[in-house]
PDB file of C-alpha atoms and ligand atoms in Angstrom:
ATOM      1  CA  UNK K1012      71.128 -14.116 111.773  1.00 52.00           C
ATOM      2  CA  UNK K1013      72.587 -10.636 112.003  1.00 54.00           C
ATOM      3  CA  UNK K1014      71.502  -8.667 115.055  1.00 56.00           C
ATOM      4  CA  UNK K1015      71.140  -4.900 114.991  1.00 55.00           C
ATOM      5  CA  UNK K1016      73.497  -4.578 117.949  1.00 54.00           C
ATOM      6  CA  UNK K1017      76.325  -6.126 115.919  1.00 55.00           C
ATOM      7  CA  UNK K1018      75.542  -4.352 112.676  1.00 66.00           C
ATOM      8  CA  UNK K1019      76.350  -1.031 111.114  1.00 80.00           C
ATOM      9  CA  UNK K1020      72.823   0.363 111.328  1.00 93.00           C
ATOM     10  CA  UNK K1021      72.789   3.980 112.504  1.00 97.00           C
ATOM     11  CA  UNK K1022      69.279   4.572 113.822  1.00 97.00           C
ATOM     12  CA  UNK K1023      70.018   8.291 114.273  1.00 96.00           C
ATOM     13  CA  UNK K1024      71.192   8.995 110.712  1.00 97.00           C
ATOM     14  CA  UNK K1025      69.031  11.243 108.527  1.00 98.00           C
ATOM     15  CA  UNK K1026      68.905   8.512 105.860  1.00 98.00           C
ATOM     16  CA  UNK K1027      67.548   5.965 108.337  1.00 98.00           C
ATOM     17  CA  UNK K1028      65.059   8.425 109.858  1.00 98.00           C
ATOM     18  CA  UNK K1029      63.783   9.514 106.435  1.00 98.00           C
ATOM     19  CA  UNK K1030      63.054   5.902 105.429  1.00 98.00           C
ATOM     20  CA  UNK K1031      61.571   5.239 108.886  1.00 98.00           C
ATOM     21  CA  UNK K1032      59.139   8.150 108.442  1.00 98.00           C
ATOM     22  CA  UNK K1033      57.463   6.151 105.656  1.00 98.00           C
ATOM     23  CA  UNK K1034      57.778   2.572 106.985  1.00 98.00           C
ATOM     24  CA  UNK K1035      56.665   3.627 110.480  1.00 98.00           C
ATOM     25  CA  UNK K1036      53.703   5.481 108.936  1.00 98.00           C
ATOM     26  CA  UNK K1037      52.721   2.391 106.921  1.00 98.00           C
ATOM     27  CA  UNK K1038      52.664   0.321 110.074  1.00 98.00           C
ATOM     28  CA  UNK K1039      50.697   2.953 112.053  1.00 98.00           C
ATOM     29  CA  UNK K1040      48.162   3.414 109.226  1.00 98.00           C
ATOM     30  CA  UNK K1041      47.989  -0.378 108.697  1.00 98.00           C
ATOM     31  CA  UNK K1042      47.192  -0.948 112.375  1.00 98.00           C
ATOM     32  CA  UNK K1043      44.532   1.818 112.284  1.00 98.00           C
ATOM     33  CA  UNK K1044      42.889   0.311 109.185  1.00 98.00           C
ATOM     34  CA  UNK K1045      43.105  -3.185 110.709  1.00 98.00           C
ATOM     35  CA  UNK K1046      41.299  -1.808 113.788  1.00 98.00           C
ATOM     36  CA  UNK K1047      38.508  -0.435 111.570  1.00 98.00           C
ATOM     37  CA  UNK K1048      38.385  -3.593 109.431  1.00 98.00           C
ATOM     38  CA  UNK K1049      37.803  -5.831 112.477  1.00 98.00           C
ATOM     39  CA  UNK K1050      34.992  -3.560 113.671  1.00 98.00           C
ATOM     40  CA  UNK K1051      33.404  -3.907 110.220  1.00 98.00           C
ATOM     41  CA  UNK K1052      33.923  -7.691 110.311  1.00 98.00           C
ATOM     42  CA  UNK K1053      32.217  -7.769 113.741  1.00 98.00           C
ATOM     43  CA  UNK K1054      29.138  -6.220 112.074  1.00 98.00           C
ATOM     44  CA  UNK K1055      29.269  -8.725 109.215  1.00 98.00           C
ATOM     45  CA  UNK K1056      29.764 -11.742 111.528  1.00 98.00           C
ATOM     46  CA  UNK K1057      27.520 -11.133 114.560  1.00 98.00           C
ATOM     47  CA  UNK K1058      28.160 -14.694 115.870  1.00 98.00           C
ATOM     48  CA  UNK K1059      31.869 -13.774 116.251  1.00 98.00           C
ATOM     49  CA  UNK K1060      31.259 -10.190 117.341  1.00 98.00           C
ATOM     50  CA  UNK K1061      32.955 -10.326 120.755  1.00 98.00           C
ATOM     51  CA  UNK K1062      36.095 -12.002 119.430  1.00 98.00           C
ATOM     52  CA  UNK K1063      36.363  -9.602 116.488  1.00 98.00           C
ATOM     53  CA  UNK K1064      35.949  -6.561 118.747  1.00 98.00           C
ATOM     54  CA  UNK K1065      38.739  -8.017 120.896  1.00 98.00           C
ATOM     55  CA  UNK K1066      40.968  -8.270 117.802  1.00 98.00           C
ATOM     56  CA  UNK K1067      40.108  -4.669 116.814  1.00 98.00           C
ATOM     57  CA  UNK K1068      41.236  -3.486 120.256  1.00 98.00           C
ATOM     58  CA  UNK K1069      44.532  -5.362 119.870  1.00 98.00           C
ATOM     59  CA  UNK K1070      45.108  -3.470 116.594  1.00 98.00           C
ATOM     60  CA  UNK K1071      44.627  -0.137 118.417  1.00 98.00           C
ATOM     61  CA  UNK K1072      47.245  -1.164 120.960  1.00 98.00           C
ATOM     62  CA  UNK K1073      49.635  -2.094 118.147  1.00 98.00           C
ATOM     63  CA  UNK K1074      49.134   1.350 116.624  1.00 98.00           C
ATOM     64  CA  UNK K1075      50.026   3.024 119.936  1.00 98.00           C
ATOM     65  CA  UNK K1076      53.135   0.862 120.239  1.00 98.00           C
ATOM     66  CA  UNK K1077      54.403   1.801 116.784  1.00 98.00           C
ATOM     67  CA  UNK K1078      53.637   5.488 117.374  1.00 98.00           C
ATOM     68  CA  UNK K1079      55.930   5.216 120.395  1.00 98.00           C
ATOM     69  CA  UNK K1080      58.648   3.649 118.181  1.00 98.00           C
ATOM     70  CA  UNK K1081      58.527   6.698 115.895  1.00 98.00           C
ATOM     71  CA  UNK K1082      58.647   9.135 118.813  1.00 98.00           C
ATOM     72  CA  UNK K1083      61.570   7.218 120.295  1.00 98.00           C
ATOM     73  CA  UNK K1084      63.596   7.846 117.108  1.00 98.00           C
ATOM     74  CA  UNK K1085      62.246  11.432 116.827  1.00 98.00           C
ATOM     75  CA  UNK K1086      60.640  10.627 113.487  1.00 98.00           C
ATOM     76  CA  UNK K1087      57.401  12.167 112.187  1.00 98.00           C
ATOM     77  CA  UNK K1088      55.407   9.509 110.303  1.00 98.00           C
ATOM     78  CA  UNK K1089      54.377  10.398 106.729  1.00 98.00           C
ATOM     79  CA  UNK K1090      50.737   9.360 107.073  1.00 98.00           C
ATOM     80  CA  UNK K1091      49.742  10.776 103.690  1.00 98.00           C
ATOM     81  CA  UNK K1092      52.202   8.376 102.038  1.00 98.00           C
ATOM     82  CA  UNK K1093      50.854   5.522 104.143  1.00 98.00           C
ATOM     83  CA  UNK K1094      47.212   6.173 103.211  1.00 98.00           C
ATOM     84  CA  UNK K1095      48.155   6.009  99.535  1.00 98.00           C
ATOM     85  CA  UNK K1096      50.175   2.851 100.176  1.00 98.00           C
ATOM     86  CA  UNK K1097      47.071   1.089 101.536  1.00 98.00           C
ATOM     87  CA  UNK K1098      44.493   2.697  99.223  1.00 98.00           C
ATOM     88  CA  UNK K1099      44.105  -0.292  96.864  1.00 98.00           C
ATOM     89  CA  UNK K1100      43.418  -2.891  99.559  1.00 98.00           C
ATOM     90  CA  UNK K1101      41.439  -0.315 101.558  1.00 98.00           C
ATOM     91  CA  UNK K1102      39.085   0.400  98.622  1.00 98.00           C
ATOM     92  CA  UNK K1103      38.620  -3.288  97.843  1.00 98.00           C
ATOM     93  CA  UNK K1104      37.800  -4.032 101.507  1.00 98.00           C
ATOM     94  CA  UNK K1105      35.258  -1.178 101.604  1.00 98.00           C
ATOM     95  CA  UNK K1106      33.614  -2.308  98.353  1.00 98.00           C
ATOM     96  CA  UNK K1107      33.410  -5.917  99.544  1.00 98.00           C
ATOM     97  CA  UNK K1108      31.987  -4.875 102.931  1.00 98.00           C
ATOM     98  CA  UNK K1109      29.329  -2.715 101.224  1.00 98.00           C
ATOM     99  CA  UNK K1110      28.235  -5.786  99.239  1.00 98.00           C
ATOM    100  CA  UNK K1111      28.302  -8.007 102.341  1.00 98.00           C
ATOM    101  CA  UNK K1112      31.119 -10.129 100.847  1.00 98.00           C
ATOM    102  CA  UNK K1113      32.527 -11.339 104.139  1.00 98.00           C
ATOM    103  CA  UNK K1114      34.794 -13.958 102.514  1.00 98.00           C
ATOM    104  CA  UNK K1115      36.558 -11.259 100.487  1.00 98.00           C
ATOM    105  CA  UNK K1116      36.878  -9.059 103.583  1.00 98.00           C
ATOM    106  CA  UNK K1117      38.435 -11.958 105.515  1.00 98.00           C
ATOM    107  CA  UNK K1118      40.847 -12.743 102.674  1.00 98.00           C
ATOM    108  CA  UNK K1119      41.999  -9.119 102.477  1.00 98.00           C
ATOM    109  CA  UNK K1120      42.388  -8.437 106.215  1.00 98.00           C
ATOM    110  CA  UNK K1121      42.871 -11.759 107.974  1.00 98.00           C
ATOM    111  CA  UNK K1122      44.926 -13.538 105.323  1.00 98.00           C
ATOM    112  CA  UNK K1123      46.697 -11.029 103.052  1.00 98.00           C
ATOM    113  CA  UNK K1124      47.254  -8.109 105.426  1.00 98.00           C
ATOM    114  CA  UNK K1125      48.039 -10.323 108.438  1.00 98.00           C
ATOM    115  CA  UNK K1126      50.544 -12.390 106.417  1.00 98.00           C
ATOM    116  CA  UNK K1127      52.106  -9.151 105.158  1.00 98.00           C
ATOM    117  CA  UNK K1128      52.356  -7.905 108.754  1.00 98.00           C
ATOM    118  CA  UNK K1129      53.835 -11.187 110.026  1.00 98.00           C
ATOM    119  CA  UNK K1130      56.444 -11.205 107.243  1.00 98.00           C
ATOM    120  CA  UNK K1131      57.366  -7.544 107.791  1.00 98.00           C
ATOM    121  CA  UNK K1132      57.587  -7.868 111.586  1.00 98.00           C
ATOM    122  CA  UNK K1133      59.595 -11.121 111.452  1.00 98.00           C
ATOM    123  CA  UNK K1134      62.102  -9.540 109.078  1.00 98.00           C
ATOM    124  CA  UNK K1135      62.213  -6.284 111.078  1.00 98.00           C
ATOM    125  CA  UNK K1136      62.788  -7.774 114.574  1.00 98.00           C
ATOM    126  CA  UNK K1137      66.466  -8.776 114.098  1.00 97.00           C
ATOM    127  CA  UNK K1138      67.386  -5.356 112.645  1.00 98.00           C
ATOM    128  CA  UNK K1139      65.211  -3.098 114.829  1.00 98.00           C
ATOM    129  CA  UNK K1140      66.460  -0.727 117.529  1.00 97.00           C
ATOM    130  CA  UNK K1141      66.094  -2.187 121.051  1.00 97.00           C
ATOM    131  CA  UNK K1142      62.937  -0.216 121.850  1.00 98.00           C
ATOM    132  CA  UNK K1143      61.143  -1.125 118.608  1.00 98.00           C
ATOM    133  CA  UNK K1144      62.269  -4.761 118.799  1.00 98.00           C
ATOM    134  CA  UNK K1145      60.539  -5.318 122.157  1.00 98.00           C
ATOM    135  CA  UNK K1146      57.328  -3.696 120.889  1.00 98.00           C
ATOM    136  CA  UNK K1147      57.368  -5.647 117.606  1.00 98.00           C
ATOM    137  CA  UNK K1148      58.008  -8.998 119.329  1.00 98.00           C
ATOM    138  CA  UNK K1149      54.826  -8.500 121.353  1.00 97.00           C
ATOM    139  CA  UNK K1150      52.821  -7.419 118.310  1.00 98.00           C
ATOM    140  CA  UNK K1151      53.794 -10.276 115.983  1.00 98.00           C
ATOM    141  CA  UNK K1152      52.432 -12.873 118.439  1.00 97.00           C
ATOM    142  CA  UNK K1153      49.039 -11.167 118.203  1.00 98.00           C
ATOM    143  CA  UNK K1154      49.151 -11.117 114.400  1.00 98.00           C
ATOM    144  CA  UNK K1155      49.432 -14.916 114.305  1.00 98.00           C
ATOM    145  CA  UNK K1156      46.193 -15.091 116.310  1.00 98.00           C
ATOM    146  CA  UNK K1157      44.480 -12.738 113.834  1.00 98.00           C
ATOM    147  CA  UNK K1158      45.599 -14.912 110.926  1.00 98.00           C
ATOM    148  CA  UNK K1159      44.300 -17.931 112.840  1.00 98.00           C
ATOM    149  CA  UNK K1160      40.836 -16.384 113.169  1.00 98.00           C
ATOM    150  CA  UNK K1161      40.583 -16.048 109.382  1.00 98.00           C
ATOM    151  CA  UNK K1162      41.938 -19.553 108.776  1.00 98.00           C
ATOM    152  CA  UNK K1163      39.492 -21.200 111.177  1.00 98.00           C
ATOM    153  CA  UNK K1164      36.430 -19.354 109.834  1.00 98.00           C
ATOM    154  CA  UNK K1165      37.341 -19.980 106.181  1.00 98.00           C
ATOM    155  CA  UNK K1166      38.164 -23.644 106.853  1.00 98.00           C
ATOM    156  CA  UNK K1167      34.769 -24.159 108.500  1.00 98.00           C
ATOM    157  CA  UNK K1168      33.072 -22.475 105.528  1.00 98.00           C
ATOM    158  CA  UNK K1169      35.464 -23.679 102.822  1.00 98.00           C
ATOM    159  CA  UNK K1170      33.084 -25.281 100.319  1.00 98.00           C
ATOM    160  CA  UNK K1171      30.848 -22.244  99.946  1.00 98.00           C
ATOM    161  CA  UNK K1172      33.801 -19.781 100.143  1.00 98.00           C
ATOM    162  CA  UNK K1173      36.212 -21.377  97.654  1.00 98.00           C
ATOM    163  CA  UNK K1174      35.137 -19.571  94.480  1.00 98.00           C
ATOM    164  CA  UNK K1175      34.983 -16.163  96.185  1.00 98.00           C
ATOM    165  CA  UNK K1176      38.411 -16.748  97.772  1.00 98.00           C
ATOM    166  CA  UNK K1177      39.954 -17.503  94.374  1.00 97.00           C
ATOM    167  CA  UNK K1178      38.359 -14.404  92.901  1.00 97.00           C
ATOM    168  CA  UNK K1179      39.466 -12.184  95.799  1.00 98.00           C
ATOM    169  CA  UNK K1180      42.982 -13.636  95.623  1.00 97.00           C
ATOM    170  CA  UNK K1181      43.183 -12.822  91.906  1.00 96.00           C
ATOM    171  CA  UNK K1182      42.082  -9.229  92.576  1.00 97.00           C
ATOM    172  CA  UNK K1183      44.190  -8.518  95.644  1.00 97.00           C
ATOM    173  CA  UNK K1184      47.450 -10.467  95.482  1.00 97.00           C
ATOM    174  CA  UNK K1185      48.851  -8.324  92.619  1.00 96.00           C
ATOM    175  CA  UNK K1186      48.272  -5.257  94.815  1.00 97.00           C
ATOM    176  CA  UNK K1187      50.538  -6.756  97.500  1.00 96.00           C
ATOM    177  CA  UNK K1188      53.438  -7.087  95.050  1.00 95.00           C
ATOM    178  CA  UNK K1189      52.964  -3.466  93.969  1.00 96.00           C
ATOM    179  CA  UNK K1190      52.965  -2.386  97.620  1.00 97.00           C
ATOM    180  CA  UNK K1191      56.180  -4.304  98.248  1.00 96.00           C
ATOM    181  CA  UNK K1192      57.865  -2.783  95.208  1.00 96.00           C
ATOM    182  CA  UNK K1193      56.915   0.705  96.367  1.00 97.00           C
ATOM    183  CA  UNK K1194      58.695   0.252  99.736  1.00 97.00           C
ATOM    184  CA  UNK K1195      61.605  -1.876  98.578  1.00 98.00           C
ATOM    185  CA  UNK K1196      64.119   0.971  98.781  1.00 98.00           C
ATOM    186  CA  UNK K1197      63.010   2.250 102.204  1.00 98.00           C
ATOM    187  CA  UNK K1198      62.894  -1.300 103.568  1.00 98.00           C
ATOM    188  CA  UNK K1199      66.454  -1.835 102.316  1.00 98.00           C
ATOM    189  CA  UNK K1200      67.568   1.286 104.218  1.00 98.00           C
ATOM    190  CA  UNK K1201      66.174  -0.361 107.362  1.00 98.00           C
ATOM    191  CA  UNK K1202      68.160  -3.545 106.483  1.00 98.00           C
ATOM    192  CA  UNK K1203      64.994  -5.401 105.445  1.00 98.00           C
ATOM    193  CA  UNK K1204      65.498  -7.120 102.088  1.00 97.00           C
ATOM    194  CA  UNK K1205      62.611  -7.503  99.631  1.00 97.00           C
ATOM    195  CA  UNK K1206      63.546 -11.102  98.843  1.00 96.00           C
ATOM    196  CA  UNK K1207      63.235 -12.022 102.524  1.00 97.00           C
ATOM    197  CA  UNK K1208      59.867 -10.227 102.784  1.00 97.00           C
ATOM    198  CA  UNK K1209      58.511 -12.019  99.704  1.00 95.00           C
ATOM    199  CA  UNK K1210      59.761 -15.385 100.963  1.00 95.00           C
ATOM    200  CA  UNK K1211      58.257 -14.998 104.429  1.00 96.00           C
ATOM    201  CA  UNK K1212      54.957 -13.695 102.985  1.00 96.00           C
ATOM    202  CA  UNK K1213      54.651 -16.621 100.567  1.00 95.00           C
ATOM    203  CA  UNK K1214      55.375 -19.147 103.331  1.00 95.00           C
ATOM    204  CA  UNK K1215      52.716 -17.650 105.660  1.00 97.00           C
ATOM    205  CA  UNK K1216      50.133 -17.200 102.909  1.00 97.00           C
ATOM    206  CA  UNK K1217      50.693 -20.626 101.373  1.00 97.00           C
ATOM    207  CA  UNK K1218      50.411 -22.279 104.810  1.00 98.00           C
ATOM    208  CA  UNK K1219      47.209 -20.356 105.486  1.00 98.00           C
ATOM    209  CA  UNK K1220      45.644 -21.453 102.181  1.00 98.00           C
ATOM    210  CA  UNK K1221      46.678 -25.022 102.943  1.00 98.00           C
ATOM    211  CA  UNK K1222      45.145 -24.920 106.443  1.00 98.00           C
ATOM    212  CA  UNK K1223      41.886 -23.606 104.960  1.00 98.00           C
ATOM    213  CA  UNK K1224      41.658 -26.564 102.572  1.00 98.00           C
ATOM    214  CA  UNK K1225      43.287 -25.614  99.279  1.00 98.00           C
ATOM    215  CA  UNK K1226      45.421 -28.259  97.554  1.00 97.00           C
ATOM    216  CA  UNK K1227      49.097 -27.709  96.733  1.00 96.00           C
ATOM    217  CA  UNK K1228      48.067 -27.387  93.094  1.00 95.00           C
ATOM    218  CA  UNK K1229      45.493 -24.661  93.975  1.00 96.00           C
ATOM    219  CA  UNK K1230      48.093 -22.822  96.089  1.00 96.00           C
ATOM    220  CA  UNK K1231      50.679 -22.841  93.280  1.00 93.00           C
ATOM    221  CA  UNK K1232      48.126 -21.438  90.856  1.00 93.00           C
ATOM    222  CA  UNK K1233      46.799 -18.817  93.302  1.00 95.00           C
ATOM    223  CA  UNK K1234      50.282 -17.662  94.391  1.00 91.00           C
ATOM    224  CA  UNK K1235      51.332 -16.908  90.832  1.00 85.00           C
ATOM    225  CA  UNK K1236      48.881 -14.011  90.432  1.00 85.00           C
ATOM    226  CA  UNK K1237      50.582 -10.689  89.987  1.00 72.00           C
ATOM    227  CA  UNK K1238      54.079 -11.914  90.786  1.00 68.00           C
ATOM    228  CA  UNK K1239      55.245  -9.862  87.801  1.00 61.00           C
ATOM    229  CA  UNK K1240      53.442  -6.683  89.008  1.00 53.00           C
TER     230      UNK K1240
HETATM  231  O1  Y39 G1067      46.882  -6.790 111.142  1.00 80.38           O
HETATM  232  C1  Y39 G1067      47.718  -5.912 111.244  1.00 80.38           C
HETATM  233  O2  Y39 G1067      48.051  -5.484 112.322  1.00 80.38           O
HETATM  234  C2  Y39 G1067      48.276  -5.352 109.991  1.00 80.38           C
HETATM  235  C3  Y39 G1067      47.918  -4.019 109.814  1.00 80.38           C
HETATM  236  C4  Y39 G1067      49.324  -4.342 109.955  1.00 80.38           C
HETATM  237  C5  Y39 G1067      49.947  -4.131 108.648  1.00 80.38           C
HETATM  238  C6  Y39 G1067      51.358  -3.864 108.714  1.00 80.38           C
HETATM  239  C7  Y39 G1067      51.852  -3.802 107.307  1.00 80.38           C
HETATM  240  C8  Y39 G1067      53.300  -3.828 107.343  1.00 80.38           C
HETATM  241  C9  Y39 G1067      53.885  -3.607 106.007  1.00 80.38           C
HETATM  242  C10 Y39 G1067      55.227  -3.048 106.185  1.00 80.38           C
HETATM  243  C11 Y39 G1067      56.033  -3.133 104.954  1.00 80.38           C
HETATM  244  C12 Y39 G1067      57.447  -2.949 105.326  1.00 80.38           C
HETATM  245  C13 Y39 G1067      58.358  -3.303 104.266  1.00 80.38           C
HETATM  246 FE1   FE G1068      48.250  -5.441 114.308  1.00 80.38          FE
HETATM  247 FE1   FE G1069      46.456  -7.941 112.924  1.00 80.38          FE
HETATM  248 FE1   FE G1070      71.695  -4.782 100.243  1.00 80.38          FE
END
């Protein structure tokens, strides 16, 4: 594995900082939306309210950490870009929440977005500046616990959730591939390769679906949605 300290990455270059203004904004906006999504989930799942409020507070801390990473590099995050980046998943989460479709909300936030975060943070850590690496190492541990919440709830409610999960996967997985394509170039500037992001995402997401109760055959079928987006 190549470490940033041994590499050619110039964290002060205008090219790096320009790409960072978008990737850093995505992470800040993502953490803010994750904070709001867990508050909404706490309303939808009153029996898990305290735990979900705890997760929402972790997301706020993550946001503060990543804001500090941007300040450290003297980068202004492009939050307008980031809001557009998340708009598809954001709208689908809002629509599902309004209809009380808690399974869809959990698939979007606790499976898809958490797996996306885990993949991005795992790939970023070895190529991050020292300050951001320490922050991101702390954050990624939390994200595994958020993914675990979704896995445990969906596993316990698998039989009655299966059809809605398949439907929500079909609607939302293609959006993830579009999101990845739209940041491929900026990620590359930060020494994060799209192929590595896709691979890590698919491993996390496939493992999550397996833990919930889907068969290998189901997972193959579900993973194929939107790969050509
Ligand atoms: O649960 C969470 O904390 C997730 C909101 C954070 C999402 C982070 C999304 C990262 C995507 C970055 C793409 C970089 C190539
Ligand atoms: Fe987070
Ligand atoms: Fe999270
Ligand atoms: Fe390259």
